[in-house]
Amino acid sequence: MGLKTNELIASVFNAFNHNCTITDVEEFSSGHINDTYFISTAEGQQFVLQRLNDEVFNNVEELVNNKVKVSKHLAAKLPELDVDEKYRRVLTFLPTKTGAYYYQDTSNKYWNLTYYIAKSVSFDTVTNKEIAYEGGKLFGKFISQTSDFDSCQLVEIIPGFHDVPRRLLQFEQAKKKASATRLEHAASQIEKVVTLQEEMVLLQQLKDEGKIPTRVTHNDTKISNALFDANNKGLCVIDTDTVMPGIVHNDFGDAIRTICNTAEEDQKDLSLVSFNVDYYEAYLKGFLEELRDSLTEVEIQFLPLGAKTIIFIMGLRFLTDYLAGDVYYKTSYDEHNLDRAKNQFKLIESFEDQYNEILKLSKSIVKVKQL
């Protein structure tokens, strides 16, 4: 980083209330939306400073307020822990010297600051059932511990984020404007959308009818947003930018989509893409161990459909972006988004092929929990 960048980082950091002297700055390379920096200080305290992307998030002030409200609620659930251990278990935000939890710099960019969670590890992919199980426990506990938090206190940061009818409307609009070539190349995937769409709107219908409750949900439950300790035990849920009102099936499905795909989501060799039922079983077991008593019977019944629906949504979004001319997702070649869509729809096929086994596992795990 250049001198001006370091000066800016120091200026922003010093706007927060911490009584520390910055000694070193390191930029994190991971993360596709925000700019994130690791801060070391002379006092030995470490922090994570983040510049929030106001092009992706239109209401950054409310986004930060959402995060802080939920973190304070989670921290209150852990009165037995000392301060240092609590900072490791809950993402903890620092206020500025004026009392706000965000700082707006001279370029009108927004920043927030958290304590760094020391001695933690993260995983980009799941390679064994232990990590899947612990990930399920961690995200299940997040929803369980916020089950008594009124989700109406939170602002919907990305309206309709998992709304299938809305996504289908965007798809139809993109299809009308798509080039003849892209329509031809995507014909098979378009047909898959038509075949699946009636089933894929069911969860939204149940939500709209009040048969599935609205909760506090994380909405980005990929495994890299779970931190583990040195013994691979779940430690803390991070990256709460999209915490907002939602249904449990979205968080469950998003985690399953990323954990149970045997290939990367842009893998072009579809023979490598399949749904890992063992990881599904492990994640579901951990998830329900923490959350079973907080869920309704209807919520539990439709957890498998939650997994299928989120996979469908991602396939649909990739396909829509391909038809629209690749305007949202970054691509490396002309049919990158189409390959991503094919990957997700192949994952759905593998899920469907094993659906009876998935249902048996779900019923078995729920029954064991009830005994």
XYZ file of C-alpha atoms in Angstrom:
371
model
C 0.000 0.000 0.000
C 1.165 3.506 -0.767
C 1.867 6.275 1.696
C -1.466 7.988 1.057
C -3.342 4.735 1.707
C -1.503 4.208 4.991
C -2.214 7.795 6.005
C -5.897 7.294 5.234
C -6.027 4.025 7.195
C -4.347 5.675 10.183
C -6.713 8.638 10.025
C -9.789 6.410 9.885
C -8.511 4.069 12.596
C -7.850 6.991 14.923
C -11.451 8.159 14.526
C -12.558 5.126 16.564
C -12.522 4.887 20.351
C -9.722 2.433 21.234
C -6.776 4.284 22.881
C -4.270 2.359 20.766
C -1.377 3.414 18.545
C -1.258 1.862 15.092
C 2.045 0.174 14.172
C 1.259 -1.922 11.106
C -1.393 -2.371 8.419
C -1.963 -5.461 6.283
C -4.638 -5.773 3.612
C -6.707 -8.950 3.535
C -6.886 -10.398 0.026
C -10.044 -12.404 0.655
C -13.488 -10.901 0.247
C -15.267 -9.832 -2.922
C -17.218 -6.803 -1.727
C -15.523 -4.782 1.022
C -11.907 -3.638 1.529
C -10.553 -5.142 4.727
C -7.386 -4.333 6.714
C -5.652 -6.021 9.641
C -4.391 -3.488 12.179
C -1.612 -4.102 14.714
C -0.959 -1.696 17.575
C 1.825 -0.865 20.028
C -0.397 -2.024 22.869
C -0.643 -5.534 21.394
C -4.333 -5.193 20.557
C -5.344 -6.194 17.019
C -8.284 -4.997 14.952
C -10.064 -5.482 11.623
C -10.881 -2.249 9.796
C -13.335 -2.466 6.930
C -14.356 -0.050 4.203
C -17.922 -0.931 3.230
C -18.941 -1.040 -0.415
C -21.686 1.553 -0.792
C -22.237 0.554 -4.418
C -23.395 -2.911 -3.359
C -25.038 -1.731 -0.130
C -27.202 1.352 -0.550
C -27.964 1.889 3.125
C -24.636 1.446 4.876
C -25.644 3.215 8.079
C -28.529 0.810 8.646
C -26.330 -2.124 7.642
C -23.867 -1.271 10.415
C -26.708 -0.686 12.875
C -28.072 -4.158 12.044
C -24.707 -5.756 12.725
C -24.189 -3.940 16.001
C -27.683 -4.709 17.322
C -27.280 -8.426 16.643
C -23.751 -8.569 18.059
C -24.846 -6.878 21.279
C -27.725 -9.342 21.568
C -25.367 -12.301 21.084
C -22.861 -10.918 23.605
C -25.619 -10.631 26.203
C -26.161 -14.380 25.854
C -22.652 -15.033 27.210
C -22.541 -13.389 30.663
C -20.291 -16.109 32.047
C -17.384 -15.250 29.724
C -14.702 -12.689 30.471
C -14.288 -9.795 28.044
C -11.407 -11.271 26.035
C -13.175 -14.595 25.496
C -16.416 -12.827 24.619
C -14.525 -10.912 21.906
C -13.530 -14.299 20.455
C -17.084 -15.666 20.486
C -18.980 -12.681 19.110
C -18.063 -10.203 16.404
C -17.601 -7.010 18.437
C -17.766 -3.503 16.945
C -16.078 -0.411 18.332
C -17.750 3.005 18.286
C -16.109 6.151 16.971
C -15.125 8.931 19.329
C -18.475 10.548 18.572
C -20.388 7.388 19.535
C -21.446 6.108 16.091
C -20.420 2.616 14.996
C -19.379 3.765 11.534
C -17.056 6.491 10.310
C -17.524 8.448 7.109
C -14.255 9.726 5.625
C -13.647 12.828 3.495
C -14.614 10.847 0.369
C -17.909 9.881 2.000
C -16.847 6.239 2.292
C -18.062 4.264 5.296
C -15.870 2.266 7.693
C -16.377 0.029 10.709
C -13.928 -1.460 13.185
C -13.996 -4.785 15.064
C -11.677 -6.589 17.406
C -9.586 -9.228 15.622
C -10.500 -12.768 16.671
C -7.135 -14.228 17.608
C -6.106 -17.876 17.376
C -8.861 -18.681 14.918
C -8.886 -20.597 11.645
C -11.253 -20.580 8.683
C -11.891 -22.894 5.742
C -12.739 -22.023 2.151
C -14.048 -25.542 1.531
C -15.143 -28.472 3.672
C -12.915 -31.535 3.477
C -14.347 -33.687 6.264
C -17.568 -34.327 8.180
C -16.179 -32.837 11.397
C -15.979 -29.352 9.871
C -19.435 -29.736 8.323
C -20.852 -30.776 11.716
C -19.168 -27.932 13.609
C -20.253 -25.442 10.927
C -23.827 -26.642 11.366
C -23.592 -26.163 15.133
C -22.163 -22.668 14.759
C -24.762 -21.356 12.315
C -27.518 -23.196 14.188
C -26.460 -21.507 17.417
C -26.472 -18.113 15.677
C -30.136 -18.548 14.743
C -31.013 -20.108 18.100
C -29.441 -17.267 20.090
C -31.238 -14.649 17.998
C -34.600 -16.439 18.062
C -35.800 -14.068 20.806
C -34.617 -10.975 18.916
C -37.399 -9.073 17.150
C -36.371 -9.160 13.485
C -38.558 -6.092 12.885
C -35.742 -4.097 14.504
C -33.567 -4.888 11.500
C -33.615 -3.202 8.106
C -33.830 -5.388 5.008
C -30.460 -4.457 3.515
C -31.028 -6.211 0.180
C -34.794 -6.330 -0.411
C -36.027 -9.573 -1.930
C -32.583 -11.170 -1.757
C -33.979 -14.731 -1.689
C -37.365 -13.944 -3.228
C -37.758 -16.540 -6.008
C -40.682 -14.803 -7.793
C -38.584 -11.629 -7.944
C -35.598 -13.545 -9.296
C -37.821 -15.215 -11.891
C -39.090 -11.814 -13.015
C -35.497 -10.618 -13.449
C -34.807 -13.795 -15.428
C -37.769 -13.181 -17.762
C -36.666 -9.594 -18.317
C -33.123 -10.698 -19.155
C -34.438 -13.378 -21.493
C -36.401 -10.800 -23.486
C -33.286 -8.696 -24.039
C -30.793 -11.536 -24.549
C -28.992 -12.055 -27.838
C -30.089 -14.926 -30.058
C -26.706 -16.581 -29.557
C -26.928 -16.538 -25.790
C -30.499 -17.773 -25.840
C -29.426 -20.677 -28.030
C -26.449 -21.586 -25.842
C -28.552 -21.397 -22.682
C -31.603 -23.232 -24.040
C -31.117 -26.338 -21.905
C -30.683 -24.319 -18.709
C -33.696 -22.150 -19.515
C -35.766 -25.302 -19.802
C -34.547 -26.440 -16.378
C -35.795 -23.181 -14.876
C -39.223 -23.704 -16.445
C -39.370 -27.265 -15.090
C -38.382 -26.311 -11.542
C -39.986 -22.927 -11.005
C -43.349 -24.084 -9.639
C -41.703 -26.026 -6.811
C -39.143 -23.309 -6.174
C -41.698 -20.655 -5.199
C -43.188 -22.815 -2.429
C -41.055 -21.488 0.437
C -41.829 -17.897 -0.496
C -45.536 -18.769 -0.562
C -45.329 -20.378 2.893
C -43.536 -17.295 4.205
C -46.104 -14.935 2.675
C -48.931 -17.004 4.195
C -47.331 -16.822 7.643
C -46.793 -20.581 7.830
C -43.028 -20.082 8.167
C -41.901 -17.419 10.669
C -39.559 -14.565 9.860
C -36.356 -14.666 11.906
C -32.979 -12.998 12.194
C -30.894 -14.662 9.487
C -27.274 -14.300 8.414
C -27.848 -14.686 4.636
C -24.233 -15.513 3.738
C -23.562 -18.817 5.480
C -20.678 -20.094 3.404
C -18.183 -22.007 5.522
C -15.541 -19.265 5.232
C -17.822 -17.076 7.365
C -17.415 -19.465 10.285
C -14.316 -19.259 12.471
C -12.951 -22.294 14.318
C -10.464 -22.729 17.141
C -7.233 -24.729 16.959
C -9.178 -27.936 17.656
C -11.618 -27.273 14.772
C -14.457 -26.441 17.153
C -16.836 -23.673 16.116
C -15.852 -20.294 17.527
C -17.640 -17.354 15.919
C -19.841 -16.345 12.973
C -18.416 -13.405 10.994
C -19.299 -11.191 7.999
C -22.735 -10.123 9.160
C -23.221 -7.439 6.483
C -26.383 -9.168 5.250
C -27.928 -9.988 8.628
C -31.593 -9.104 8.245
C -35.098 -10.581 8.498
C -35.473 -13.886 6.644
C -36.398 -17.541 6.975
C -34.235 -20.302 8.393
C -34.287 -22.200 5.090
C -32.204 -19.513 3.387
C -29.341 -19.837 5.865
C -29.552 -23.621 5.908
C -29.726 -23.835 2.123
C -26.866 -21.432 1.473
C -24.574 -23.382 3.784
C -25.565 -26.713 2.236
C -25.076 -25.361 -1.295
C -21.459 -24.426 -0.620
C -20.542 -27.276 1.724
C -22.045 -30.180 -0.229
C -20.891 -29.373 -3.776
C -18.005 -31.704 -4.593
C -16.613 -29.147 -7.072
C -16.010 -25.414 -7.304
C -19.042 -23.511 -8.581
C -17.372 -22.631 -11.899
C -16.127 -26.166 -12.593
C -16.858 -26.878 -16.269
C -16.416 -30.654 -16.025
C -19.886 -31.512 -14.762
C -18.903 -35.107 -14.086
C -17.066 -33.720 -11.046
C -20.189 -31.997 -9.686
C -22.288 -33.971 -7.220
C -24.095 -33.513 -3.930
C -22.207 -34.884 -0.902
C -24.865 -36.510 1.288
C -22.377 -37.314 4.070
C -21.626 -33.618 4.541
C -25.354 -32.869 4.426
C -25.972 -35.345 7.225
C -23.133 -33.942 9.342
C -24.186 -30.318 8.888
C -27.870 -31.065 9.562
C -26.975 -32.974 12.721
C -24.960 -30.066 14.125
C -27.529 -27.511 12.980
C -30.445 -29.255 14.695
C -28.492 -30.010 17.858
C -28.333 -26.266 18.467
C -31.616 -25.191 16.917
C -34.159 -28.024 17.042
C -36.116 -26.664 20.007
C -36.401 -23.215 18.403
C -37.907 -24.405 15.103
C -41.488 -25.200 14.209
C -42.408 -28.569 12.731
C -43.140 -26.880 9.395
C -39.693 -25.278 9.333
C -38.030 -28.623 9.964
C -40.167 -30.371 7.348
C -39.027 -27.996 4.612
C -35.293 -27.796 5.405
C -34.402 -30.108 2.468
C -36.419 -27.894 0.131
C -34.470 -24.928 1.507
C -31.253 -26.517 0.245
C -32.698 -27.200 -3.187
C -34.226 -23.732 -3.448
C -30.999 -21.850 -2.681
C -29.109 -23.940 -5.236
C -31.817 -23.056 -7.747
C -31.628 -19.353 -6.894
C -27.885 -19.282 -7.493
C -28.214 -21.161 -10.779
C -30.978 -18.776 -11.797
C -28.904 -15.709 -10.888
C -25.904 -16.940 -12.882
C -28.134 -17.740 -15.839
C -29.904 -14.372 -15.638
C -26.580 -12.543 -15.598
C -25.383 -14.538 -18.597
C -28.524 -13.619 -20.555
C -28.169 -9.976 -19.484
C -24.598 -9.804 -20.805
C -22.592 -10.446 -17.624
C -23.391 -7.200 -15.826
C -23.241 -8.354 -12.181
C -20.746 -11.152 -11.592
C -17.112 -10.869 -12.597
C -16.285 -13.255 -15.446
C -13.063 -14.573 -16.960
C -14.474 -15.669 -20.335
C -17.630 -15.335 -22.447
C -19.606 -18.267 -21.034
C -18.319 -18.160 -17.472
C -21.747 -17.380 -15.991
C -23.394 -20.045 -18.136
C -20.902 -22.617 -16.858
C -21.679 -21.529 -13.311
C -25.393 -21.969 -13.997
C -24.823 -25.434 -15.487
C -22.833 -26.331 -12.388
C -25.681 -25.387 -10.038
C -28.344 -27.164 -12.060
C -26.155 -30.275 -12.156
C -25.929 -30.038 -8.361
C -29.733 -29.977 -8.220
C -29.867 -33.122 -10.377
C -27.517 -34.900 -7.980
C -29.606 -33.661 -5.038
C -32.774 -35.009 -6.666
C -31.123 -38.371 -7.408
C -30.419 -38.766 -3.683
C -33.576 -37.087 -2.395
C -35.100 -40.177 -0.785
C -31.900 -40.773 1.163
C -31.809 -37.090 2.174
C -35.377 -37.300 3.502
C -34.591 -40.460 5.460
C -31.552 -38.795 7.018
C -33.569 -35.739 7.950
C -36.329 -37.790 9.592
C -33.787 -39.963 11.408
C -31.869 -36.988 12.833
C -35.048 -35.212 13.929
C -36.330 -38.413 15.586
C -33.088 -38.936 17.504
C -33.230 -35.340 18.727
C -36.787 -35.793 19.973
C -35.974 -38.913 22.023
